[in-house]
Amino acid sequence: MTDERIQILKKVGFWFIIGLICFYLLFPFYWAVNSSLKTEDQLMMMPATFVPRDPDTGAIDISLTNYKQLFNNDTFMRGILNSAIVATSTTVLSLMVGSFSAFALGKLRFKGKKLSLYVILSMTMFPQVTVLTGLYALIRQYNLGPRFSMIFSYMLFALPFTTWVLTSFFKDLPDEIMQSAQVDGATAFQTFRLILLPLTAPALVTTGLLTFIRAWNEYLFALTFTSFDAEARTVPVAIALFSGEVSRQEPAGAKMAAAVLVTLPIVGLVLYFQKKIVKGLTAGSVKG
């Protein structure tokens, strides 16, 4: 076998693996879209069809009934608003506090800095369920609101994550930048706010987006803390508690449509910030 044929086979094998990975990642989302565009009768068809089809004629028949039901569902729309408030608040607060902490841990000298980093890292290792009971008892005792409770509990995991990730970015920034700013008369806070923070924008976007996605999709804490206030339910809880029009009816089409609508904001954010995300993920990988 010639070298040219070997190179061709390598390329074919490479693109075959890439295509297989793309299919594995995209097919669940495609199936959700496909199911969301079907009526209940179409969902019951056996075998299942890869495009919405009329049960009698077999012709392609796309239905937007599930989406119309969602936009007329006050519980779902309120859930989206609650999720937006909780996820945005968690992300903003985590980035604000985490950036200050990361600046101190990455650029300032003080005793116990290494120990502090290990303590912060250890906070991310605890499963959610281990602190759920204690948090719920605390929240009920002090009668804290469900939205505030969710933001507070999400930050227990989001803040150590943002601090740990941002610390590595602040460490990679040259010390000469701070020294030059100090020579020009800038205080430590001015150096942080006007010089170092803009340089870490890709890292802020990357960690902020990951924090937002985690808070947007969180289910366990949201289900627990909104059990005594249905008005505060976030969208994952609202979707899980969807009920059919009649007893024992499973609204699969409506749930799939809701899953598609809930995913679209995340996809939009990733596409909008994709350049900064790539910079944030690759920052520090090349030294020079």
PDB file of C-alpha atoms in Angstrom:
ATOM      1  CA  MET A   1       0.000   0.000   0.000  1.00  0.00           C
ATOM      2  CA  THR A   2       1.422   3.360  -1.069  1.00  0.00           C
ATOM      3  CA  ASP A   3       1.923   6.307   1.271  1.00  0.00           C
ATOM      4  CA  GLU A   4      -0.735   8.259  -0.636  1.00  0.00           C
ATOM      5  CA  ARG A   5      -3.394   5.590   0.005  1.00  0.00           C
ATOM      6  CA  ILE A   6      -2.396   5.425   3.678  1.00  0.00           C
ATOM      7  CA  GLN A   7      -2.877   9.181   3.980  1.00  0.00           C
ATOM      8  CA  ILE A   8      -6.286   8.945   2.294  1.00  0.00           C
ATOM      9  CA  LEU A   9      -7.368   6.155   4.658  1.00  0.00           C
ATOM     10  CA  LYS A  10      -6.220   8.196   7.651  1.00  0.00           C
ATOM     11  CA  LYS A  11      -8.257  11.192   6.482  1.00  0.00           C
ATOM     12  CA  VAL A  12     -11.328   9.020   5.826  1.00  0.00           C
ATOM     13  CA  GLY A  13     -10.999   7.414   9.258  1.00  0.00           C
ATOM     14  CA  PHE A  14     -10.522  10.801  10.918  1.00  0.00           C
ATOM     15  CA  TRP A  15     -13.609  12.346   9.319  1.00  0.00           C
ATOM     16  CA  PHE A  16     -15.608   9.192  10.005  1.00  0.00           C
ATOM     17  CA  ILE A  17     -14.821   9.502  13.724  1.00  0.00           C
ATOM     18  CA  ILE A  18     -15.652  13.233  13.653  1.00  0.00           C
ATOM     19  CA  GLY A  19     -18.963  12.464  11.954  1.00  0.00           C
ATOM     20  CA  LEU A  20     -19.719   9.747  14.508  1.00  0.00           C
ATOM     21  CA  ILE A  21     -19.034  12.129  17.404  1.00  0.00           C
ATOM     22  CA  CYS A  22     -21.209  14.857  15.846  1.00  0.00           C
ATOM     23  CA  PHE A  23     -24.033  12.376  15.319  1.00  0.00           C
ATOM     24  CA  TYR A  24     -23.759  11.188  18.931  1.00  0.00           C
ATOM     25  CA  LEU A  25     -23.863  14.756  20.250  1.00  0.00           C
ATOM     26  CA  LEU A  26     -26.515  16.226  17.946  1.00  0.00           C
ATOM     27  CA  PHE A  27     -28.964  13.344  17.565  1.00  0.00           C
ATOM     28  CA  PRO A  28     -30.630  13.790  21.016  1.00  0.00           C
ATOM     29  CA  PHE A  29     -31.288  17.456  20.249  1.00  0.00           C
ATOM     30  CA  TYR A  30     -32.597  16.560  16.786  1.00  0.00           C
ATOM     31  CA  TRP A  31     -34.902  13.939  18.300  1.00  0.00           C
ATOM     32  CA  ALA A  32     -36.225  16.491  20.793  1.00  0.00           C
ATOM     33  CA  VAL A  33     -37.017  18.904  17.949  1.00  0.00           C
ATOM     34  CA  ASN A  34     -38.581  16.096  15.924  1.00  0.00           C
ATOM     35  CA  SER A  35     -40.781  14.987  18.824  1.00  0.00           C
ATOM     36  CA  SER A  36     -41.774  18.550  19.699  1.00  0.00           C
ATOM     37  CA  LEU A  37     -43.229  18.992  16.198  1.00  0.00           C
ATOM     38  CA  LYS A  38     -45.484  15.934  16.502  1.00  0.00           C
ATOM     39  CA  THR A  39     -49.016  15.593  17.782  1.00  0.00           C
ATOM     40  CA  GLU A  40     -49.902  12.978  20.387  1.00  0.00           C
ATOM     41  CA  ASP A  41     -51.130  10.580  17.677  1.00  0.00           C
ATOM     42  CA  GLN A  42     -47.876  10.978  15.769  1.00  0.00           C
ATOM     43  CA  LEU A  43     -45.859  10.259  18.911  1.00  0.00           C
ATOM     44  CA  MET A  44     -47.756   7.013  19.346  1.00  0.00           C
ATOM     45  CA  MET A  45     -46.886   5.761  15.854  1.00  0.00           C
ATOM     46  CA  MET A  46     -44.921   2.508  15.684  1.00  0.00           C
ATOM     47  CA  PRO A  47     -42.272   2.377  14.446  1.00  0.00           C
ATOM     48  CA  ALA A  48     -41.233   5.890  15.345  1.00  0.00           C
ATOM     49  CA  THR A  49     -40.623   8.235  12.427  1.00  0.00           C
ATOM     50  CA  PHE A  50     -37.601  10.476  11.981  1.00  0.00           C
ATOM     51  CA  VAL A  51     -39.810  13.298  10.671  1.00  0.00           C
ATOM     52  CA  PRO A  52     -43.380  14.172  11.697  1.00  0.00           C
ATOM     53  CA  ARG A  53     -45.790  12.221   9.473  1.00  0.00           C
ATOM     54  CA  ASP A  54     -49.554  11.943   9.222  1.00  0.00           C
ATOM     55  CA  PRO A  55     -50.670   8.616  10.811  1.00  0.00           C
ATOM     56  CA  ASP A  56     -53.105   7.906   7.952  1.00  0.00           C
ATOM     57  CA  THR A  57     -51.384   9.092   4.771  1.00  0.00           C
ATOM     58  CA  GLY A  58     -47.729   8.995   5.819  1.00  0.00           C
ATOM     59  CA  ALA A  59     -47.159  12.485   4.431  1.00  0.00           C
ATOM     60  CA  ILE A  60     -44.951  14.944   6.287  1.00  0.00           C
ATOM     61  CA  ASP A  61     -47.129  16.834   8.771  1.00  0.00           C
ATOM     62  CA  ILE A  62     -45.475  19.359  11.114  1.00  0.00           C
ATOM     63  CA  SER A  63     -47.501  20.596  14.079  1.00  0.00           C
ATOM     64  CA  LEU A  64     -46.778  23.619  16.294  1.00  0.00           C
ATOM     65  CA  THR A  65     -49.440  22.669  18.835  1.00  0.00           C
ATOM     66  CA  ASN A  66     -46.922  21.888  21.574  1.00  0.00           C
ATOM     67  CA  TYR A  67     -45.228  25.268  21.230  1.00  0.00           C
ATOM     68  CA  LYS A  68     -48.562  27.116  21.258  1.00  0.00           C
ATOM     69  CA  GLN A  69     -49.505  25.313  24.459  1.00  0.00           C
ATOM     70  CA  LEU A  70     -46.222  26.327  26.082  1.00  0.00           C
ATOM     71  CA  PHE A  71     -46.579  30.020  25.260  1.00  0.00           C
ATOM     72  CA  ASN A  72     -50.088  29.900  26.729  1.00  0.00           C
ATOM     73  CA  ASN A  73     -48.820  28.084  29.833  1.00  0.00           C
ATOM     74  CA  ASP A  74     -48.337  30.643  32.602  1.00  0.00           C
ATOM     75  CA  THR A  75     -46.424  28.165  34.771  1.00  0.00           C
ATOM     76  CA  PHE A  76     -43.821  27.547  32.063  1.00  0.00           C
ATOM     77  CA  MET A  77     -43.373  31.223  31.190  1.00  0.00           C
ATOM     78  CA  ARG A  78     -43.050  32.118  34.876  1.00  0.00           C
ATOM     79  CA  GLY A  79     -40.491  29.321  35.237  1.00  0.00           C
ATOM     80  CA  ILE A  80     -38.358  30.827  32.468  1.00  0.00           C
ATOM     81  CA  LEU A  81     -38.465  34.212  34.197  1.00  0.00           C
ATOM     82  CA  ASN A  82     -37.514  32.675  37.547  1.00  0.00           C
ATOM     83  CA  SER A  83     -34.658  30.719  35.960  1.00  0.00           C
ATOM     84  CA  ALA A  84     -33.373  33.857  34.232  1.00  0.00           C
ATOM     85  CA  ILE A  85     -33.419  35.829  37.490  1.00  0.00           C
ATOM     86  CA  VAL A  86     -31.744  33.093  39.545  1.00  0.00           C
ATOM     87  CA  ALA A  87     -29.124  32.093  36.947  1.00  0.00           C
ATOM     88  CA  THR A  88     -28.199  35.684  36.067  1.00  0.00           C
ATOM     89  CA  SER A  89     -27.943  36.737  39.722  1.00  0.00           C
ATOM     90  CA  THR A  90     -25.813  33.702  40.568  1.00  0.00           C
ATOM     91  CA  THR A  91     -23.484  34.352  37.637  1.00  0.00           C
ATOM     92  CA  VAL A  92     -23.032  38.074  38.309  1.00  0.00           C
ATOM     93  CA  LEU A  93     -22.445  37.633  42.047  1.00  0.00           C
ATOM     94  CA  SER A  94     -20.063  34.711  41.509  1.00  0.00           C
ATOM     95  CA  LEU A  95     -17.994  36.658  38.987  1.00  0.00           C
ATOM     96  CA  MET A  96     -17.898  39.778  41.158  1.00  0.00           C
ATOM     97  CA  VAL A  97     -16.800  38.012  44.331  1.00  0.00           C
ATOM     98  CA  GLY A  98     -14.740  35.390  42.498  1.00  0.00           C
ATOM     99  CA  SER A  99     -12.727  37.957  40.534  1.00  0.00           C
ATOM    100  CA  PHE A 100     -11.765  39.813  43.730  1.00  0.00           C
ATOM    101  CA  SER A 101     -10.794  36.543  45.406  1.00  0.00           C
ATOM    102  CA  ALA A 102      -8.869  35.351  42.354  1.00  0.00           C
ATOM    103  CA  PHE A 103      -6.962  38.644  42.157  1.00  0.00           C
ATOM    104  CA  ALA A 104      -5.922  38.322  45.792  1.00  0.00           C
ATOM    105  CA  LEU A 105      -4.961  34.667  45.434  1.00  0.00           C
ATOM    106  CA  GLY A 106      -3.205  35.135  42.124  1.00  0.00           C
ATOM    107  CA  LYS A 107      -1.333  38.407  42.591  1.00  0.00           C
ATOM    108  CA  LEU A 108      -1.088  39.336  46.269  1.00  0.00           C
ATOM    109  CA  ARG A 109       1.174  37.792  48.892  1.00  0.00           C
ATOM    110  CA  PHE A 110      -0.211  36.752  52.268  1.00  0.00           C
ATOM    111  CA  LYS A 111       0.080  33.880  54.702  1.00  0.00           C
ATOM    112  CA  GLY A 112      -2.136  30.873  54.130  1.00  0.00           C
ATOM    113  CA  LYS A 113      -2.653  31.531  50.417  1.00  0.00           C
ATOM    114  CA  LYS A 114      -1.897  27.972  49.355  1.00  0.00           C
ATOM    115  CA  LEU A 115      -4.100  26.579  52.121  1.00  0.00           C
ATOM    116  CA  SER A 116      -6.922  28.863  51.008  1.00  0.00           C
ATOM    117  CA  LEU A 117      -6.655  27.527  47.466  1.00  0.00           C
ATOM    118  CA  TYR A 118      -6.898  23.930  48.667  1.00  0.00           C
ATOM    119  CA  VAL A 119      -9.904  24.775  50.846  1.00  0.00           C
ATOM    120  CA  ILE A 120     -11.620  26.421  47.875  1.00  0.00           C
ATOM    121  CA  LEU A 121     -10.877  23.391  45.700  1.00  0.00           C
ATOM    122  CA  SER A 122     -12.220  21.016  48.343  1.00  0.00           C
ATOM    123  CA  MET A 123     -15.541  22.910  48.353  1.00  0.00           C
ATOM    124  CA  THR A 124     -16.206  21.779  44.778  1.00  0.00           C
ATOM    125  CA  MET A 125     -15.853  18.103  45.723  1.00  0.00           C
ATOM    126  CA  PHE A 126     -18.948  17.840  47.921  1.00  0.00           C
ATOM    127  CA  PRO A 127     -22.057  16.393  46.226  1.00  0.00           C
ATOM    128  CA  GLN A 128     -25.127  18.613  46.334  1.00  0.00           C
ATOM    129  CA  VAL A 129     -27.176  16.106  48.275  1.00  0.00           C
ATOM    130  CA  THR A 130     -24.755  16.182  51.236  1.00  0.00           C
ATOM    131  CA  VAL A 131     -25.605  19.808  52.064  1.00  0.00           C
ATOM    132  CA  LEU A 132     -29.232  19.794  50.936  1.00  0.00           C
ATOM    133  CA  THR A 133     -30.799  18.815  54.271  1.00  0.00           C
ATOM    134  CA  GLY A 134     -28.833  21.364  56.292  1.00  0.00           C
ATOM    135  CA  LEU A 135     -29.537  24.155  53.820  1.00  0.00           C
ATOM    136  CA  TYR A 136     -33.242  23.376  53.734  1.00  0.00           C
ATOM    137  CA  ALA A 137     -33.465  23.421  57.537  1.00  0.00           C
ATOM    138  CA  LEU A 138     -31.578  26.733  57.642  1.00  0.00           C
ATOM    139  CA  ILE A 139     -33.803  28.292  55.002  1.00  0.00           C
ATOM    140  CA  ARG A 140     -37.008  27.184  56.710  1.00  0.00           C
ATOM    141  CA  GLN A 141     -35.795  28.347  60.118  1.00  0.00           C
ATOM    142  CA  TYR A 142     -35.013  31.876  58.934  1.00  0.00           C
ATOM    143  CA  ASN A 143     -37.924  31.959  56.472  1.00  0.00           C
ATOM    144  CA  LEU A 144     -35.772  32.903  53.483  1.00  0.00           C
ATOM    145  CA  GLY A 145     -37.445  33.354  50.119  1.00  0.00           C
ATOM    146  CA  PRO A 146     -37.079  30.550  47.556  1.00  0.00           C
ATOM    147  CA  ARG A 147     -35.349  32.692  44.913  1.00  0.00           C
ATOM    148  CA  PHE A 148     -32.829  34.031  47.421  1.00  0.00           C
ATOM    149  CA  SER A 149     -32.377  30.482  48.739  1.00  0.00           C
ATOM    150  CA  MET A 150     -31.558  29.151  45.292  1.00  0.00           C
ATOM    151  CA  ILE A 151     -29.090  31.953  44.551  1.00  0.00           C
ATOM    152  CA  PHE A 152     -27.417  31.457  47.932  1.00  0.00           C
ATOM    153  CA  SER A 153     -27.161  27.676  47.531  1.00  0.00           C
ATOM    154  CA  TYR A 154     -25.951  27.835  43.921  1.00  0.00           C
ATOM    155  CA  MET A 155     -23.156  30.187  44.935  1.00  0.00           C
ATOM    156  CA  LEU A 156     -21.860  27.600  47.406  1.00  0.00           C
ATOM    157  CA  PHE A 157     -20.669  25.632  44.370  1.00  0.00           C
ATOM    158  CA  ALA A 158     -20.335  28.365  41.738  1.00  0.00           C
ATOM    159  CA  LEU A 159     -18.110  30.678  43.796  1.00  0.00           C
ATOM    160  CA  PRO A 160     -15.322  28.124  44.502  1.00  0.00           C
ATOM    161  CA  PHE A 161     -15.381  27.131  40.833  1.00  0.00           C
ATOM    162  CA  THR A 162     -15.083  30.702  39.507  1.00  0.00           C
ATOM    163  CA  THR A 163     -12.437  31.600  42.083  1.00  0.00           C
ATOM    164  CA  TRP A 164     -10.279  28.575  41.325  1.00  0.00           C
ATOM    165  CA  VAL A 165     -10.475  29.021  37.540  1.00  0.00           C
ATOM    166  CA  LEU A 166      -9.914  32.781  37.565  1.00  0.00           C
ATOM    167  CA  THR A 167      -6.971  32.458  39.951  1.00  0.00           C
ATOM    168  CA  SER A 168      -4.989  30.585  37.306  1.00  0.00           C
ATOM    169  CA  PHE A 169      -5.663  33.368  34.776  1.00  0.00           C
ATOM    170  CA  PHE A 170      -4.552  36.109  37.170  1.00  0.00           C
ATOM    171  CA  LYS A 171      -1.395  34.120  37.947  1.00  0.00           C
ATOM    172  CA  ASP A 172      -0.518  33.997  34.240  1.00  0.00           C
ATOM    173  CA  LEU A 173      -0.662  37.786  33.875  1.00  0.00           C
ATOM    174  CA  PRO A 174       2.859  39.287  34.036  1.00  0.00           C
ATOM    175  CA  ASP A 175       3.777  40.946  37.334  1.00  0.00           C
ATOM    176  CA  GLU A 176       5.349  43.780  35.348  1.00  0.00           C
ATOM    177  CA  ILE A 177       1.838  45.044  34.546  1.00  0.00           C
ATOM    178  CA  MET A 178       1.105  45.663  38.223  1.00  0.00           C
ATOM    179  CA  GLN A 179       4.535  47.146  38.814  1.00  0.00           C
ATOM    180  CA  SER A 180       4.115  49.585  35.913  1.00  0.00           C
ATOM    181  CA  ALA A 181       0.695  50.634  37.198  1.00  0.00           C
ATOM    182  CA  GLN A 182       2.086  51.204  40.689  1.00  0.00           C
ATOM    183  CA  VAL A 183       4.888  53.344  39.272  1.00  0.00           C
ATOM    184  CA  ASP A 184       2.223  55.466  37.539  1.00  0.00           C
ATOM    185  CA  GLY A 185       0.488  55.953  40.902  1.00  0.00           C
ATOM    186  CA  ALA A 186      -2.384  53.485  40.522  1.00  0.00           C
ATOM    187  CA  THR A 187      -3.733  51.813  43.636  1.00  0.00           C
ATOM    188  CA  ALA A 188      -4.192  48.037  43.850  1.00  0.00           C
ATOM    189  CA  PHE A 189      -7.929  48.403  43.230  1.00  0.00           C
ATOM    190  CA  GLN A 190      -7.377  50.680  40.221  1.00  0.00           C
ATOM    191  CA  THR A 191      -4.867  48.222  38.801  1.00  0.00           C
ATOM    192  CA  PHE A 192      -7.353  45.418  39.261  1.00  0.00           C
ATOM    193  CA  ARG A 193     -10.375  47.258  37.823  1.00  0.00           C
ATOM    194  CA  LEU A 194      -8.796  49.196  34.954  1.00  0.00           C
ATOM    195  CA  ILE A 195      -5.942  46.949  33.818  1.00  0.00           C
ATOM    196  CA  LEU A 196      -6.086  43.331  34.995  1.00  0.00           C
ATOM    197  CA  LEU A 197      -9.838  42.753  34.837  1.00  0.00           C
ATOM    198  CA  PRO A 198     -10.179  43.711  31.131  1.00  0.00           C
ATOM    199  CA  LEU A 199      -7.295  41.362  30.323  1.00  0.00           C
ATOM    200  CA  THR A 200      -9.189  38.455  31.900  1.00  0.00           C
ATOM    201  CA  ALA A 201     -12.389  39.117  29.890  1.00  0.00           C
ATOM    202  CA  PRO A 202     -12.168  35.777  28.002  1.00  0.00           C
ATOM    203  CA  ALA A 203     -11.821  33.932  31.303  1.00  0.00           C
ATOM    204  CA  LEU A 204     -14.736  35.858  32.808  1.00  0.00           C
ATOM    205  CA  VAL A 205     -16.943  34.993  29.850  1.00  0.00           C
ATOM    206  CA  THR A 206     -15.988  31.314  29.930  1.00  0.00           C
ATOM    207  CA  THR A 207     -16.470  30.825  33.661  1.00  0.00           C
ATOM    208  CA  GLY A 208     -19.571  33.016  33.662  1.00  0.00           C
ATOM    209  CA  LEU A 209     -21.186  30.998  30.907  1.00  0.00           C
ATOM    210  CA  LEU A 210     -20.422  27.690  32.639  1.00  0.00           C
ATOM    211  CA  THR A 211     -21.829  29.065  35.885  1.00  0.00           C
ATOM    212  CA  PHE A 212     -24.959  30.309  34.112  1.00  0.00           C
ATOM    213  CA  ILE A 213     -25.554  26.956  32.420  1.00  0.00           C
ATOM    214  CA  ARG A 214     -25.190  25.097  35.702  1.00  0.00           C
ATOM    215  CA  ALA A 215     -27.600  27.430  37.501  1.00  0.00           C
ATOM    216  CA  TRP A 216     -30.043  27.419  34.563  1.00  0.00           C
ATOM    217  CA  ASN A 217     -30.233  23.620  34.482  1.00  0.00           C
ATOM    218  CA  GLU A 218     -30.085  22.928  38.247  1.00  0.00           C
ATOM    219  CA  TYR A 219     -32.971  20.774  39.452  1.00  0.00           C
ATOM    220  CA  LEU A 220     -32.377  19.271  42.914  1.00  0.00           C
ATOM    221  CA  PHE A 221     -32.114  22.487  44.948  1.00  0.00           C
ATOM    222  CA  ALA A 222     -34.808  24.181  42.851  1.00  0.00           C
ATOM    223  CA  LEU A 223     -37.276  21.348  43.453  1.00  0.00           C
ATOM    224  CA  THR A 224     -36.591  21.353  47.202  1.00  0.00           C
ATOM    225  CA  PHE A 225     -36.602  25.100  47.861  1.00  0.00           C
ATOM    226  CA  THR A 226     -39.722  25.789  45.766  1.00  0.00           C
ATOM    227  CA  SER A 227     -41.767  23.002  47.345  1.00  0.00           C
ATOM    228  CA  PHE A 228     -43.430  25.584  49.602  1.00  0.00           C
ATOM    229  CA  ASP A 229     -43.834  28.276  46.896  1.00  0.00           C
ATOM    230  CA  ALA A 230     -45.019  27.132  43.468  1.00  0.00           C
ATOM    231  CA  GLU A 231     -44.752  30.667  42.065  1.00  0.00           C
ATOM    232  CA  ALA A 232     -40.944  30.550  42.401  1.00  0.00           C
ATOM    233  CA  ARG A 233     -40.394  27.305  40.464  1.00  0.00           C
ATOM    234  CA  THR A 234     -37.643  27.444  37.870  1.00  0.00           C
ATOM    235  CA  VAL A 235     -38.097  26.030  34.407  1.00  0.00           C
ATOM    236  CA  PRO A 236     -36.517  22.555  35.011  1.00  0.00           C
ATOM    237  CA  VAL A 237     -38.968  22.000  37.876  1.00  0.00           C
ATOM    238  CA  ALA A 238     -41.864  23.349  35.825  1.00  0.00           C
ATOM    239  CA  ILE A 239     -41.057  20.946  32.984  1.00  0.00           C
ATOM    240  CA  ALA A 240     -40.729  17.967  35.333  1.00  0.00           C
ATOM    241  CA  LEU A 241     -44.156  18.722  36.836  1.00  0.00           C
ATOM    242  CA  PHE A 242     -45.975  19.064  33.529  1.00  0.00           C
ATOM    243  CA  SER A 243     -49.246  17.149  33.594  1.00  0.00           C
ATOM    244  CA  GLY A 244     -51.531  15.967  30.823  1.00  0.00           C
ATOM    245  CA  GLU A 245     -55.046  17.152  30.105  1.00  0.00           C
ATOM    246  CA  VAL A 246     -56.460  13.868  31.370  1.00  0.00           C
ATOM    247  CA  SER A 247     -55.416  11.422  34.083  1.00  0.00           C
ATOM    248  CA  ARG A 248     -52.239   9.386  33.422  1.00  0.00           C
ATOM    249  CA  GLN A 249     -51.502  11.264  30.198  1.00  0.00           C
ATOM    250  CA  GLU A 250     -47.800  11.910  29.658  1.00  0.00           C
ATOM    251  CA  PRO A 251     -47.266  15.213  27.771  1.00  0.00           C
ATOM    252  CA  ALA A 252     -44.138  14.018  25.990  1.00  0.00           C
ATOM    253  CA  GLY A 253     -44.517  16.424  23.077  1.00  0.00           C
ATOM    254  CA  ALA A 254     -44.898  19.443  25.367  1.00  0.00           C
ATOM    255  CA  LYS A 255     -41.860  18.388  27.417  1.00  0.00           C
ATOM    256  CA  MET A 256     -39.761  18.020  24.275  1.00  0.00           C
ATOM    257  CA  ALA A 257     -40.880  21.444  23.044  1.00  0.00           C
ATOM    258  CA  ALA A 258     -40.019  22.917  26.441  1.00  0.00           C
ATOM    259  CA  ALA A 259     -36.584  21.282  26.319  1.00  0.00           C
ATOM    260  CA  VAL A 260     -35.947  22.863  22.917  1.00  0.00           C
ATOM    261  CA  LEU A 261     -37.022  26.326  24.076  1.00  0.00           C
ATOM    262  CA  VAL A 262     -34.936  26.087  27.253  1.00  0.00           C
ATOM    263  CA  THR A 263     -31.849  25.036  25.268  1.00  0.00           C
ATOM    264  CA  LEU A 264     -32.057  27.867  22.744  1.00  0.00           C
ATOM    265  CA  PRO A 265     -30.853  30.658  25.113  1.00  0.00           C
ATOM    266  CA  ILE A 266     -27.779  28.593  26.010  1.00  0.00           C
ATOM    267  CA  VAL A 267     -27.009  27.929  22.345  1.00  0.00           C
ATOM    268  CA  GLY A 268     -27.450  31.621  21.576  1.00  0.00           C
ATOM    269  CA  LEU A 269     -25.065  32.665  24.356  1.00  0.00           C
ATOM    270  CA  VAL A 270     -22.430  30.166  23.227  1.00  0.00           C
ATOM    271  CA  LEU A 271     -22.647  31.336  19.611  1.00  0.00           C
ATOM    272  CA  TYR A 272     -22.501  35.006  20.622  1.00  0.00           C
ATOM    273  CA  PHE A 273     -19.489  34.606  22.913  1.00  0.00           C
ATOM    274  CA  GLN A 274     -17.762  31.799  21.013  1.00  0.00           C
ATOM    275  CA  LYS A 275     -14.613  33.824  20.226  1.00  0.00           C
ATOM    276  CA  LYS A 276     -14.091  34.831  23.844  1.00  0.00           C
ATOM    277  CA  ILE A 277     -14.862  31.279  24.979  1.00  0.00           C
ATOM    278  CA  VAL A 278     -12.147  29.885  22.712  1.00  0.00           C
ATOM    279  CA  LYS A 279      -9.694  32.503  24.003  1.00  0.00           C
ATOM    280  CA  GLY A 280     -10.642  31.684  27.573  1.00  0.00           C
ATOM    281  CA  LEU A 281     -10.235  27.951  27.111  1.00  0.00           C
ATOM    282  CA  THR A 282      -6.881  28.264  25.342  1.00  0.00           C
ATOM    283  CA  ALA A 283      -5.387  31.093  27.447  1.00  0.00           C
ATOM    284  CA  GLY A 284      -2.239  29.999  29.159  1.00  0.00           C
ATOM    285  CA  SER A 285      -1.827  26.903  27.002  1.00  0.00           C
ATOM    286  CA  VAL A 286       1.011  28.507  25.026  1.00  0.00           C
ATOM    287  CA  LYS A 287       3.919  30.093  26.852  1.00  0.00           C
ATOM    288  CA  GLY A 288       6.179  32.578  25.205  1.00  0.00           C
TER     289      GLY A 288
END
